[in-house]
PDB file of C-alpha atoms and ligand atoms in Angstrom:
ATOM      1  CA  MET A   1      28.838  -7.578   2.960  1.00 68.00           C
ATOM      2  CA  THR A   2      27.760  -3.985   3.366  1.00 90.00           C
ATOM      3  CA  VAL A   3      24.061  -3.316   3.511  1.00 92.00           C
ATOM      4  CA  LYS A   4      22.329  -1.797   0.503  1.00 97.00           C
ATOM      5  CA  ILE A   5      19.733   0.802   1.334  1.00 98.00           C
ATOM      6  CA  ILE A   6      16.690   0.387  -0.914  1.00 98.00           C
ATOM      7  CA  ASP A   7      15.918   3.925  -2.043  1.00 98.00           C
ATOM      8  CA  GLY A   8      12.111   3.949  -2.292  1.00 98.00           C
ATOM      9  CA  LYS A   9      12.063   7.614  -3.177  1.00 98.00           C
ATOM     10  CA  LYS A  10      14.284   7.080  -6.192  1.00 98.00           C
ATOM     11  CA  ILE A  11      12.464   3.958  -7.356  1.00 98.00           C
ATOM     12  CA  ALA A  12       9.090   5.706  -6.957  1.00 98.00           C
ATOM     13  CA  SER A  13      10.345   8.675  -8.970  1.00 98.00           C
ATOM     14  CA  GLN A  14      11.104   6.329 -11.875  1.00 98.00           C
ATOM     15  CA  PHE A  15       7.466   5.183 -11.772  1.00 98.00           C
ATOM     16  CA  PHE A  16       6.278   8.810 -11.545  1.00 98.00           C
ATOM     17  CA  ASP A  17       8.328   9.769 -14.619  1.00 98.00           C
ATOM     18  CA  LYS A  18       6.843   6.903 -16.600  1.00 98.00           C
ATOM     19  CA  ILE A  19       3.276   7.725 -15.514  1.00 98.00           C
ATOM     20  CA  LYS A  20       3.737  11.447 -16.250  1.00 98.00           C
ATOM     21  CA  ALA A  21       5.029  10.747 -19.750  1.00 98.00           C
ATOM     22  CA  GLU A  22       2.049   8.519 -20.480  1.00 98.00           C
ATOM     23  CA  VAL A  23      -0.520  10.941 -19.034  1.00 98.00           C
ATOM     24  CA  SER A  24       0.959  13.884 -20.951  1.00 98.00           C
ATOM     25  CA  VAL A  25      -0.115  12.371 -24.270  1.00 98.00           C
ATOM     26  CA  MET A  26      -3.582  11.259 -23.094  1.00 97.00           C
ATOM     27  CA  LYS A  27      -6.548  13.276 -24.298  1.00 95.00           C
ATOM     28  CA  ASN A  28      -8.780  12.232 -21.416  1.00 93.00           C
ATOM     29  CA  LYS A  29      -6.677  12.544 -18.297  1.00 97.00           C
ATOM     30  CA  PRO A  30      -7.001   9.850 -15.611  1.00 98.00           C
ATOM     31  CA  GLY A  31      -9.232  11.097 -12.794  1.00 98.00           C
ATOM     32  CA  ILE A  32      -8.744  10.233  -9.145  1.00 98.00           C
ATOM     33  CA  ALA A  33     -10.803  11.173  -6.100  1.00 98.00           C
ATOM     34  CA  ILE A  34     -10.213  10.664  -2.403  1.00 98.00           C
ATOM     35  CA  VAL A  35     -12.946  10.617   0.210  1.00 98.00           C
ATOM     36  CA  LYS A  36     -11.988  11.515   3.742  1.00 98.00           C
ATOM     37  CA  VAL A  37     -14.313  10.910   6.653  1.00 98.00           C
ATOM     38  CA  GLY A  38     -13.466  12.626   9.911  1.00 97.00           C
ATOM     39  CA  ASN A  39     -10.378  14.427  11.130  1.00 94.00           C
ATOM     40  CA  ASP A  40      -7.570  11.893  11.418  1.00 93.00           C
ATOM     41  CA  PRO A  41      -4.412  14.065  11.132  1.00 90.00           C
ATOM     42  CA  ALA A  42      -2.257  11.299   9.622  1.00 91.00           C
ATOM     43  CA  SER A  43      -4.897  10.676   6.923  1.00 94.00           C
ATOM     44  CA  GLU A  44      -4.821  14.370   6.086  1.00 94.00           C
ATOM     45  CA  ILE A  45      -1.087  14.171   5.330  1.00 93.00           C
ATOM     46  CA  TYR A  46      -1.447  10.966   3.263  1.00 95.00           C
ATOM     47  CA  ILE A  47      -4.344  12.401   1.238  1.00 97.00           C
ATOM     48  CA  ASN A  48      -2.506  15.637   0.533  1.00 97.00           C
ATOM     49  CA  ASN A  49       0.588  13.737  -0.588  1.00 97.00           C
ATOM     50  CA  LYS A  50      -1.420  11.494  -2.895  1.00 98.00           C
ATOM     51  CA  LEU A  51      -3.472  14.258  -4.503  1.00 98.00           C
ATOM     52  CA  LYS A  52      -0.529  16.638  -4.813  1.00 98.00           C
ATOM     53  CA  LYS A  53       1.466  14.029  -6.697  1.00 98.00           C
ATOM     54  CA  ALA A  54      -1.553  13.085  -8.832  1.00 98.00           C
ATOM     55  CA  ALA A  55      -2.041  16.719  -9.881  1.00 98.00           C
ATOM     56  CA  GLU A  56       1.682  17.069 -10.550  1.00 98.00           C
ATOM     57  CA  LEU A  57       1.532  14.112 -12.934  1.00 98.00           C
ATOM     58  CA  GLY A  58      -1.383  15.620 -14.853  1.00 98.00           C
ATOM     59  CA  PHE A  59      -4.303  13.690 -13.295  1.00 98.00           C
ATOM     60  CA  TYR A  60      -7.714  15.235 -12.791  1.00 98.00           C
ATOM     61  CA  VAL A  61      -8.285  15.274  -9.014  1.00 98.00           C
ATOM     62  CA  GLU A  62     -11.240  15.672  -6.685  1.00 98.00           C
ATOM     63  CA  ARG A  63     -11.459  15.529  -2.923  1.00 98.00           C
ATOM     64  CA  PHE A  64     -14.415  15.002  -0.594  1.00 98.00           C
ATOM     65  CA  ASN A  65     -14.350  15.785   3.114  1.00 97.00           C
ATOM     66  CA  LEU A  66     -17.126  14.244   5.151  1.00 98.00           C
ATOM     67  CA  ASP A  67     -17.936  14.916   8.743  1.00 98.00           C
ATOM     68  CA  GLU A  68     -16.714  12.516  11.463  1.00 97.00           C
ATOM     69  CA  LYS A  69     -20.353  11.826  12.352  1.00 97.00           C
ATOM     70  CA  SER A  70     -21.419  10.934   8.783  1.00 98.00           C
ATOM     71  CA  THR A  71     -23.720   7.929   8.540  1.00 98.00           C
ATOM     72  CA  LEU A  72     -23.079   4.854   6.447  1.00 98.00           C
ATOM     73  CA  GLY A  73     -25.801   6.030   4.055  1.00 98.00           C
ATOM     74  CA  GLU A  74     -24.225   9.462   3.633  1.00 98.00           C
ATOM     75  CA  ILE A  75     -20.828   7.982   2.824  1.00 98.00           C
ATOM     76  CA  LEU A  76     -22.329   5.439   0.416  1.00 98.00           C
ATOM     77  CA  LYS A  77     -24.114   8.281  -1.371  1.00 98.00           C
ATOM     78  CA  VAL A  78     -20.757   9.910  -2.124  1.00 98.00           C
ATOM     79  CA  VAL A  79     -19.332   6.525  -3.146  1.00 98.00           C
ATOM     80  CA  ASP A  80     -22.208   6.048  -5.533  1.00 97.00           C
ATOM     81  CA  LYS A  81     -21.779   9.507  -7.060  1.00 97.00           C
ATOM     82  CA  LEU A  82     -18.132   8.707  -7.712  1.00 98.00           C
ATOM     83  CA  ASN A  83     -19.082   5.333  -9.193  1.00 96.00           C
ATOM     84  CA  GLN A  84     -21.145   7.256 -11.727  1.00 96.00           C
ATOM     85  CA  ASN A  85     -18.786  10.180 -12.322  1.00 96.00           C
ATOM     86  CA  ASN A  86     -17.204   9.718 -15.770  1.00 94.00           C
ATOM     87  CA  LYS A  87     -14.313  12.045 -14.991  1.00 96.00           C
ATOM     88  CA  ILE A  88     -13.242   9.818 -12.099  1.00 97.00           C
ATOM     89  CA  HIS A  89     -11.564   6.573 -13.153  1.00 97.00           C
ATOM     90  CA  GLY A  90     -10.551   5.528  -9.671  1.00 98.00           C
ATOM     91  CA  PHE A  91     -11.207   6.626  -6.123  1.00 98.00           C
ATOM     92  CA  ILE A  92     -10.403   5.643  -2.593  1.00 98.00           C
ATOM     93  CA  VAL A  93     -12.101   6.076   0.730  1.00 98.00           C
ATOM     94  CA  GLN A  94      -9.190   6.819   3.025  1.00 97.00           C
ATOM     95  CA  LEU A  95      -8.850   4.411   5.945  1.00 95.00           C
ATOM     96  CA  PRO A  96      -9.232   4.279   8.873  1.00 94.00           C
ATOM     97  CA  LEU A  97     -12.903   5.192   8.984  1.00 97.00           C
ATOM     98  CA  PRO A  98     -14.622   6.347  12.183  1.00 97.00           C
ATOM     99  CA  THR A  99     -15.388   3.329  14.374  1.00 96.00           C
ATOM    100  CA  HIS A 100     -19.178   3.538  13.890  1.00 97.00           C
ATOM    101  CA  ILE A 101     -18.770   2.807  10.166  1.00 97.00           C
ATOM    102  CA  ASP A 102     -18.419  -0.771   8.919  1.00 97.00           C
ATOM    103  CA  GLU A 103     -15.480  -0.539   6.548  1.00 95.00           C
ATOM    104  CA  LYS A 104     -16.527  -3.703   4.679  1.00 94.00           C
ATOM    105  CA  LEU A 105     -19.870  -2.170   3.686  1.00 96.00           C
ATOM    106  CA  ILE A 106     -18.090   0.869   2.250  1.00 97.00           C
ATOM    107  CA  MET A 107     -15.576  -1.250   0.335  1.00 95.00           C
ATOM    108  CA  GLY A 108     -18.434  -3.352  -1.010  1.00 94.00           C
ATOM    109  CA  GLY A 109     -20.034  -0.212  -2.464  1.00 96.00           C
ATOM    110  CA  ILE A 110     -17.069   0.772  -4.639  1.00 97.00           C
ATOM    111  CA  LEU A 111     -17.362  -0.207  -8.287  1.00 95.00           C
ATOM    112  CA  PRO A 112     -14.575  -2.781  -8.849  1.00 93.00           C
ATOM    113  CA  GLN A 113     -13.244  -1.050 -11.968  1.00 93.00           C
ATOM    114  CA  LYS A 114     -12.750   2.134  -9.910  1.00 96.00           C
ATOM    115  CA  ASP A 115     -11.248   0.337  -6.931  1.00 97.00           C
ATOM    116  CA  VAL A 116      -7.693   1.692  -7.231  1.00 97.00           C
ATOM    117  CA  ASP A 117      -6.897   0.778  -3.618  1.00 96.00           C
ATOM    118  CA  GLY A 118      -7.703  -2.842  -4.495  1.00 96.00           C
ATOM    119  CA  PHE A 119      -9.571  -3.381  -1.214  1.00 95.00           C
ATOM    120  CA  THR A 120     -12.978  -4.465  -2.534  1.00 95.00           C
ATOM    121  CA  PRO A 121     -13.958  -8.131  -2.175  1.00 94.00           C
ATOM    122  CA  LEU A 122     -13.728  -8.635  -5.955  1.00 94.00           C
ATOM    123  CA  SER A 123     -10.221  -7.146  -6.195  1.00 96.00           C
ATOM    124  CA  MET A 124      -9.015  -9.199  -3.224  1.00 96.00           C
ATOM    125  CA  GLY A 125     -10.635 -12.335  -4.638  1.00 96.00           C
ATOM    126  CA  ASN A 126      -9.041 -11.709  -8.020  1.00 96.00           C
ATOM    127  CA  LEU A 127      -5.644 -11.343  -6.385  1.00 97.00           C
ATOM    128  CA  ALA A 128      -6.173 -14.598  -4.486  1.00 97.00           C
ATOM    129  CA  ILE A 129      -6.714 -16.490  -7.757  1.00 97.00           C
ATOM    130  CA  GLY A 130      -3.806 -14.775  -9.508  1.00 95.00           C
ATOM    131  CA  ASN A 131      -5.867 -12.349 -11.557  1.00 93.00           C
ATOM    132  CA  ASN A 132      -3.971  -9.180 -10.699  1.00 92.00           C
ATOM    133  CA  LEU A 133      -6.215  -6.359 -11.833  1.00 89.00           C
ATOM    134  CA  MET A 134      -6.064  -3.916  -8.924  1.00 95.00           C
ATOM    135  CA  ILE A 135      -3.411  -4.786  -6.378  1.00 97.00           C
ATOM    136  CA  PRO A 136      -3.374  -2.904  -3.064  1.00 97.00           C
ATOM    137  CA  ALA A 137      -0.794  -0.157  -3.508  1.00 97.00           C
ATOM    138  CA  THR A 138       1.399  -0.718  -0.455  1.00 98.00           C
ATOM    139  CA  ALA A 139       1.680  -4.456  -1.076  1.00 98.00           C
ATOM    140  CA  LYS A 140       2.532  -3.866  -4.728  1.00 98.00           C
ATOM    141  CA  GLY A 141       5.060  -1.225  -3.697  1.00 98.00           C
ATOM    142  CA  CYS A 142       6.754  -3.688  -1.324  1.00 98.00           C
ATOM    143  CA  LEU A 143       7.028  -6.272  -4.093  1.00 98.00           C
ATOM    144  CA  GLU A 144       8.600  -3.716  -6.435  1.00 98.00           C
ATOM    145  CA  LEU A 145      11.135  -2.789  -3.747  1.00 98.00           C
ATOM    146  CA  ILE A 146      12.006  -6.456  -3.208  1.00 98.00           C
ATOM    147  CA  LYS A 147      12.382  -6.933  -6.969  1.00 98.00           C
ATOM    148  CA  SER A 148      14.588  -3.821  -7.181  1.00 98.00           C
ATOM    149  CA  THR A 149      17.303  -5.700  -5.283  1.00 98.00           C
ATOM    150  CA  GLY A 150      17.687  -8.025  -8.266  1.00 98.00           C
ATOM    151  CA  GLN A 151      17.614 -11.007  -5.898  1.00 98.00           C
ATOM    152  CA  LYS A 152      15.668 -14.114  -6.862  1.00 98.00           C
ATOM    153  CA  ILE A 153      12.380 -14.450  -4.967  1.00 98.00           C
ATOM    154  CA  SER A 154      11.447 -17.967  -6.099  1.00 98.00           C
ATOM    155  CA  GLY A 155      12.111 -20.572  -3.419  1.00 98.00           C
ATOM    156  CA  LYS A 156      13.031 -18.001  -0.759  1.00 98.00           C
ATOM    157  CA  ASN A 157      11.513 -17.893   2.718  1.00 98.00           C
ATOM    158  CA  ALA A 158       9.402 -14.755   2.983  1.00 99.00           C
ATOM    159  CA  VAL A 159       8.080 -13.811   6.404  1.00 99.00           C
ATOM    160  CA  ILE A 160       5.478 -11.083   6.717  1.00 99.00           C
ATOM    161  CA  VAL A 161       4.781  -9.707  10.148  1.00 99.00           C
ATOM    162  CA  GLY A 162       1.235  -8.306  10.067  1.00 98.00           C
ATOM    163  CA  ARG A 163      -1.884  -9.814   8.508  1.00 98.00           C
ATOM    164  CA  SER A 164      -3.970  -6.761   7.636  1.00 97.00           C
ATOM    165  CA  ASN A 165      -6.207  -6.768   4.579  1.00 96.00           C
ATOM    166  CA  ILE A 166      -4.395  -3.734   3.194  1.00 96.00           C
ATOM    167  CA  VAL A 167      -0.763  -4.865   3.527  1.00 98.00           C
ATOM    168  CA  GLY A 168       0.072  -8.261   5.027  1.00 98.00           C
ATOM    169  CA  LYS A 169      -2.507 -10.464   3.299  1.00 98.00           C
ATOM    170  CA  PRO A 170      -2.193  -9.051  -0.248  1.00 98.00           C
ATOM    171  CA  LEU A 171       1.608  -9.046  -0.016  1.00 98.00           C
ATOM    172  CA  ALA A 172       1.541 -12.693   1.088  1.00 98.00           C
ATOM    173  CA  LEU A 173      -0.495 -13.521  -2.029  1.00 98.00           C
ATOM    174  CA  LEU A 174       1.894 -11.587  -4.273  1.00 98.00           C
ATOM    175  CA  LEU A 175       4.960 -13.303  -2.834  1.00 98.00           C
ATOM    176  CA  LEU A 176       3.247 -16.659  -3.183  1.00 98.00           C
ATOM    177  CA  GLN A 177       2.704 -15.856  -6.866  1.00 98.00           C
ATOM    178  CA  GLU A 178       6.446 -15.208  -7.080  1.00 98.00           C
ATOM    179  CA  ASN A 179       6.999 -18.716  -5.685  1.00 98.00           C
ATOM    180  CA  ALA A 180       8.334 -17.676  -2.301  1.00 98.00           C
ATOM    181  CA  THR A 181       7.529 -19.867   0.693  1.00 98.00           C
ATOM    182  CA  VAL A 182       5.390 -17.468   2.656  1.00 98.00           C
ATOM    183  CA  THR A 183       4.770 -17.280   6.392  1.00 98.00           C
ATOM    184  CA  ILE A 184       2.414 -14.724   7.893  1.00 98.00           C
ATOM    185  CA  CYS A 185       3.019 -13.765  11.521  1.00 99.00           C
ATOM    186  CA  HIS A 186       0.699 -11.661  13.659  1.00 98.00           C
ATOM    187  CA  SER A 187      -0.106 -10.533  17.169  1.00 98.00           C
ATOM    188  CA  LYS A 188      -0.859 -14.068  18.343  1.00 98.00           C
ATOM    189  CA  THR A 189       2.228 -15.666  16.795  1.00 98.00           C
ATOM    190  CA  ARG A 190       4.276 -17.444  19.432  1.00 98.00           C
ATOM    191  CA  ASN A 191       8.021 -16.998  19.338  1.00 98.00           C
ATOM    192  CA  LEU A 192       8.117 -14.484  16.471  1.00 98.00           C
ATOM    193  CA  VAL A 193      11.911 -14.563  16.367  1.00 98.00           C
ATOM    194  CA  LYS A 194      11.872 -18.237  15.351  1.00 98.00           C
ATOM    195  CA  TYR A 195      10.171 -17.224  12.096  1.00 98.00           C
ATOM    196  CA  THR A 196      11.943 -13.946  11.394  1.00 99.00           C
ATOM    197  CA  GLN A 197      15.414 -15.470  11.845  1.00 98.00           C
ATOM    198  CA  ASN A 198      14.628 -17.838   8.998  1.00 98.00           C
ATOM    199  CA  ALA A 199      13.446 -15.096   6.621  1.00 99.00           C
ATOM    200  CA  ASP A 200      15.354 -14.414   3.412  1.00 99.00           C
ATOM    201  CA  ILE A 201      12.757 -11.694   2.867  1.00 99.00           C
ATOM    202  CA  LEU A 202      11.320 -10.053   5.966  1.00 99.00           C
ATOM    203  CA  VAL A 203       8.476  -7.552   5.812  1.00 99.00           C
ATOM    204  CA  ALA A 204       7.346  -5.692   8.921  1.00 98.00           C
ATOM    205  CA  ALA A 205       3.832  -4.240   8.675  1.00 98.00           C
ATOM    206  CA  VAL A 206       2.734  -3.875  12.266  1.00 98.00           C
ATOM    207  CA  GLY A 207       2.826  -0.317  13.550  1.00 97.00           C
ATOM    208  CA  LYS A 208       5.140  -0.892  16.532  1.00 98.00           C
ATOM    209  CA  SER A 209       8.376   1.053  16.547  1.00 98.00           C
ATOM    210  CA  LYS A 210      11.554  -1.025  16.524  1.00 97.00           C
ATOM    211  CA  LEU A 211       9.674  -4.315  16.933  1.00 98.00           C
ATOM    212  CA  ILE A 212      12.210  -5.980  14.650  1.00 98.00           C
ATOM    213  CA  THR A 213      15.619  -5.963  16.266  1.00 98.00           C
ATOM    214  CA  ALA A 214      18.976  -7.080  14.859  1.00 98.00           C
ATOM    215  CA  ASP A 215      18.925 -10.482  16.617  1.00 98.00           C
ATOM    216  CA  MET A 216      15.662 -11.314  14.801  1.00 98.00           C
ATOM    217  CA  VAL A 217      17.116 -10.820  11.320  1.00 98.00           C
ATOM    218  CA  LYS A 218      18.906 -13.337   9.094  1.00 98.00           C
ATOM    219  CA  LYS A 219      22.279 -12.224   7.794  1.00 98.00           C
ATOM    220  CA  GLY A 220      22.129 -10.858   4.247  1.00 98.00           C
ATOM    221  CA  SER A 221      18.316 -10.841   4.085  1.00 98.00           C
ATOM    222  CA  ILE A 222      16.019  -8.307   2.432  1.00 98.00           C
ATOM    223  CA  VAL A 223      14.173  -6.250   5.070  1.00 98.00           C
ATOM    224  CA  ILE A 224      11.162  -4.157   4.073  1.00 98.00           C
ATOM    225  CA  ASP A 225       9.806  -1.800   6.719  1.00 98.00           C
ATOM    226  CA  VAL A 226       6.190  -0.752   6.145  1.00 98.00           C
ATOM    227  CA  GLY A 227       5.627   0.677   9.624  1.00 97.00           C
ATOM    228  CA  ILE A 228       4.924   4.334  10.248  1.00 96.00           C
ATOM    229  CA  ASN A 229       5.261   5.277  13.908  1.00 96.00           C
ATOM    230  CA  LYS A 230       5.332   8.770  15.271  1.00 93.00           C
ATOM    231  CA  VAL A 231       7.864   8.980  18.081  1.00 94.00           C
ATOM    232  CA  GLY A 232       8.151  12.527  19.347  1.00 94.00           C
ATOM    233  CA  SER A 233       8.525  14.650  16.252  1.00 93.00           C
ATOM    234  CA  LYS A 234      10.107  11.811  14.259  1.00 95.00           C
ATOM    235  CA  ILE A 235       8.599   9.129  12.025  1.00 95.00           C
ATOM    236  CA  ILE A 236      10.232   5.751  12.473  1.00 96.00           C
ATOM    237  CA  GLY A 237       9.476   2.266  11.195  1.00 98.00           C
ATOM    238  CA  ASP A 238       8.852  -1.137  12.759  1.00 98.00           C
ATOM    239  CA  VAL A 239      12.497  -2.070  12.239  1.00 98.00           C
ATOM    240  CA  ASP A 240      15.391  -0.950  14.417  1.00 98.00           C
ATOM    241  CA  PHE A 241      17.111   0.441  11.324  1.00 98.00           C
ATOM    242  CA  GLU A 242      20.400   1.521  12.914  1.00 97.00           C
ATOM    243  CA  ASN A 243      21.198  -1.974  14.206  1.00 98.00           C
ATOM    244  CA  VAL A 244      19.395  -4.131  11.638  1.00 98.00           C
ATOM    245  CA  LYS A 245      21.349  -2.504   8.807  1.00 98.00           C
ATOM    246  CA  ASP A 246      24.488  -4.207  10.150  1.00 97.00           C
ATOM    247  CA  VAL A 247      22.900  -7.632   9.627  1.00 98.00           C
ATOM    248  CA  ALA A 248      20.593  -7.295   6.602  1.00 98.00           C
ATOM    249  CA  GLY A 249      21.753  -7.357   2.992  1.00 98.00           C
ATOM    250  CA  TYR A 250      19.119  -4.868   1.860  1.00 98.00           C
ATOM    251  CA  ILE A 251      16.883  -2.594   3.907  1.00 98.00           C
ATOM    252  CA  THR A 252      14.304   0.129   3.323  1.00 98.00           C
ATOM    253  CA  PRO A 253      14.544   3.335   5.350  1.00 98.00           C
ATOM    254  CA  VAL A 254      11.595   5.069   7.023  1.00 98.00           C
ATOM    255  CA  PRO A 255      10.772   7.593   5.692  1.00 97.00           C
ATOM    256  CA  GLY A 256      11.853   7.204   2.062  1.00 97.00           C
ATOM    257  CA  GLY A 257      11.166   3.479   1.621  1.00 98.00           C
ATOM    258  CA  VAL A 258       7.690   2.034   1.238  1.00 98.00           C
ATOM    259  CA  GLY A 259       5.787   5.352   1.601  1.00 97.00           C
ATOM    260  CA  PRO A 260       6.649   6.898  -1.790  1.00 97.00           C
ATOM    261  CA  MET A 261       5.997   3.533  -3.481  1.00 98.00           C
ATOM    262  CA  THR A 262       2.464   3.422  -2.093  1.00 98.00           C
ATOM    263  CA  ILE A 263       1.672   6.679  -3.892  1.00 98.00           C
ATOM    264  CA  ALA A 264       3.367   5.522  -7.092  1.00 98.00           C
ATOM    265  CA  MET A 265       1.399   2.269  -7.153  1.00 98.00           C
ATOM    266  CA  LEU A 266      -1.898   4.015  -6.392  1.00 98.00           C
ATOM    267  CA  LEU A 267      -1.400   6.328  -9.348  1.00 98.00           C
ATOM    268  CA  GLU A 268      -0.275   3.450 -11.539  1.00 98.00           C
ATOM    269  CA  ASN A 269      -3.518   1.657 -10.617  1.00 98.00           C
ATOM    270  CA  THR A 270      -5.524   4.775 -11.486  1.00 98.00           C
ATOM    271  CA  LEU A 271      -3.804   5.106 -14.845  1.00 98.00           C
ATOM    272  CA  LYS A 272      -4.559   1.438 -15.478  1.00 97.00           C
ATOM    273  CA  ALA A 273      -8.212   1.927 -14.453  1.00 97.00           C
ATOM    274  CA  SER A 274      -8.523   4.804 -16.915  1.00 96.00           C
ATOM    275  CA  LYS A 275      -7.552   2.452 -19.732  1.00 94.00           C
ATOM    276  CA  LEU A 276      -9.530  -0.655 -18.761  1.00 84.00           C
ATOM    277  CA  PRO A 277     -12.775  -1.465 -20.502  1.00 75.00           C
ATOM    278  CA  ARG A 278     -15.581  -2.606 -18.203  1.00 60.00           C
ATOM    279  CA  SER A 279     -15.530  -6.030 -19.797  1.00 52.00           C
ATOM    280  CA  HIS A 280     -12.387  -6.801 -17.808  1.00 52.00           C
ATOM    281  CA  TYR A 281     -14.503  -7.453 -14.720  1.00 52.00           C
TER     282      TYR A 281
HETATM  283  P1  NAD B 301      -3.062  -3.096  11.236  1.00 77.10           P
HETATM  284  O1  NAD B 301      -3.129  -2.471  12.576  1.00 77.10           O
HETATM  285  O2  NAD B 301      -4.277  -3.292  10.437  1.00 77.10           O
HETATM  286  O3  NAD B 301      -2.342  -4.500  11.352  1.00 77.10           O
HETATM  287  C1  NAD B 301      -1.241  -4.690  12.176  1.00 77.10           C
HETATM  288  C2  NAD B 301      -0.880  -6.142  12.180  1.00 77.10           C
HETATM  289  O4  NAD B 301       0.218  -6.331  13.054  1.00 77.10           O
HETATM  290  C3  NAD B 301      -1.994  -7.057  12.649  1.00 77.10           C
HETATM  291  O5  NAD B 301      -2.157  -8.088  11.702  1.00 77.10           O
HETATM  292  C4  NAD B 301      -1.495  -7.630  13.987  1.00 77.10           C
HETATM  293  O6  NAD B 301      -1.866  -8.968  14.163  1.00 77.10           O
HETATM  294  C5  NAD B 301       0.011  -7.494  13.832  1.00 77.10           C
HETATM  295  N1  NAD B 301       0.689  -7.320  15.124  1.00 77.10           N
HETATM  296  C6  NAD B 301       0.374  -6.454  16.113  1.00 77.10           C
HETATM  297  N2  NAD B 301       1.258  -6.586  17.124  1.00 77.10           N
HETATM  298  C7  NAD B 301       2.119  -7.544  16.777  1.00 77.10           C
HETATM  299  C8  NAD B 301       3.250  -8.126  17.404  1.00 77.10           C
HETATM  300  N3  NAD B 301       3.653  -7.742  18.607  1.00 77.10           N
HETATM  301  N4  NAD B 301       3.901  -9.095  16.751  1.00 77.10           N
HETATM  302  C9  NAD B 301       3.516  -9.511  15.530  1.00 77.10           C
HETATM  303  N5  NAD B 301       2.466  -8.971  14.867  1.00 77.10           N
HETATM  304  C10 NAD B 301       1.775  -8.010  15.501  1.00 77.10           C
HETATM  305  O7  NAD B 301      -1.967  -2.239  10.447  1.00 77.10           O
HETATM  306  P2  NAD B 301      -1.734  -1.948   8.877  1.00 77.10           P
HETATM  307  O8  NAD B 301      -2.810  -1.104   8.393  1.00 77.10           O
HETATM  308  O9  NAD B 301      -1.389  -3.209   8.168  1.00 77.10           O
HETATM  309  O10 NAD B 301      -0.412  -1.079   9.001  1.00 77.10           O
HETATM  310  C11 NAD B 301       0.764  -1.558   9.589  1.00 77.10           C
HETATM  311  C12 NAD B 301       1.788  -0.451   9.671  1.00 77.10           C
HETATM  312  O11 NAD B 301       2.107  -0.057   8.339  1.00 77.10           O
HETATM  313  C13 NAD B 301       1.307   0.825  10.361  1.00 77.10           C
HETATM  314  O12 NAD B 301       2.391   1.422  11.020  1.00 77.10           O
HETATM  315  C14 NAD B 301       0.837   1.692   9.218  1.00 77.10           C
HETATM  316  O13 NAD B 301       0.891   3.074   9.534  1.00 77.10           O
HETATM  317  C15 NAD B 301       1.855   1.331   8.165  1.00 77.10           C
HETATM  318  N6  NAD B 301       1.416   1.542   6.784  1.00 77.10           N
HETATM  319  C16 NAD B 301       2.261   2.169   5.973  1.00 77.10           C
HETATM  320  C17 NAD B 301       1.945   2.393   4.659  1.00 77.10           C
HETATM  321  C18 NAD B 301       2.925   3.080   3.773  1.00 77.10           C
HETATM  322  O14 NAD B 301       2.556   3.504   2.705  1.00 77.10           O
HETATM  323  N7  NAD B 301       4.188   3.175   4.154  1.00 77.10           N
HETATM  324  C19 NAD B 301       0.715   1.944   4.167  1.00 77.10           C
HETATM  325  C20 NAD B 301      -0.136   1.235   5.013  1.00 77.10           C
HETATM  326  C21 NAD B 301       0.223   1.045   6.335  1.00 77.10           C
END
């Protein structure tokens, strides 16, 4: 069996086309804002990509740049202004935040109906009970990529390496909803290979280049690489793509896999938020 490369760029562009068509006939355009705190260079690229695409699709966009030394109160003030801004239907505070800021307190301040990242306690709780209002974009993007293979998810062994609140945990909940048997591995997992070798669906969301090698992958499996690692001037994933592609049945490339889907799902969430009445929460 030859490996099928899952073309995230192409799949994302189908979502973008659909969103653009819908926005073009809306009188009140969906509004999105992104708050950046500090000077993380990677965040700068992600924010630009998100807002550029949003503007391209006809969204109203705003951006806020706060100083690295901003206090919790100063950030929450901006969050509150956005909560009240009628032109903004959804906004995100780009992570990571400077270490002196408690991320949970910021997430807790975002109005749930504007939480298009899906990271607030209410959104995460809703997801846990199968009430999928705002699903974290990267996790949702991974699920769409898995579904794009046309393979049945129900009953399959899905192994997620990485247990972060933004990727690993929400994706585990989504795959559980799809009736996969889900295992979450993490930095303290002993004998990682024992789990990954049994995975019909393997998702790597760690941030360690080439952590997943060919010997760790089950033949014919679906491999989704969330990792973004800068090695020299190149961006590579958590999966040793060149060798794993000889074993897997389906695999996402980095770049051009999960990344574009994250943006597509974020904008899909924002479009959804612009149409939801408050009574949904
Ligand atoms: P994180 O640092 O919050 O979590 C990493 C996880 O990996 C942790 O749960 C940790 O326990 C686990 N881990 C660390 N070392 C491990 C090891 N040796 N074996 C097994 N597990 C190990 O990271 P995150 O925010 O979830 O992001 C993960 C990666 O995905 C990063 O490279 C990030 O840049 C990337 N990412 C990509 C997108 C995208 O749109 N493509 C979006 C979000 C994150």
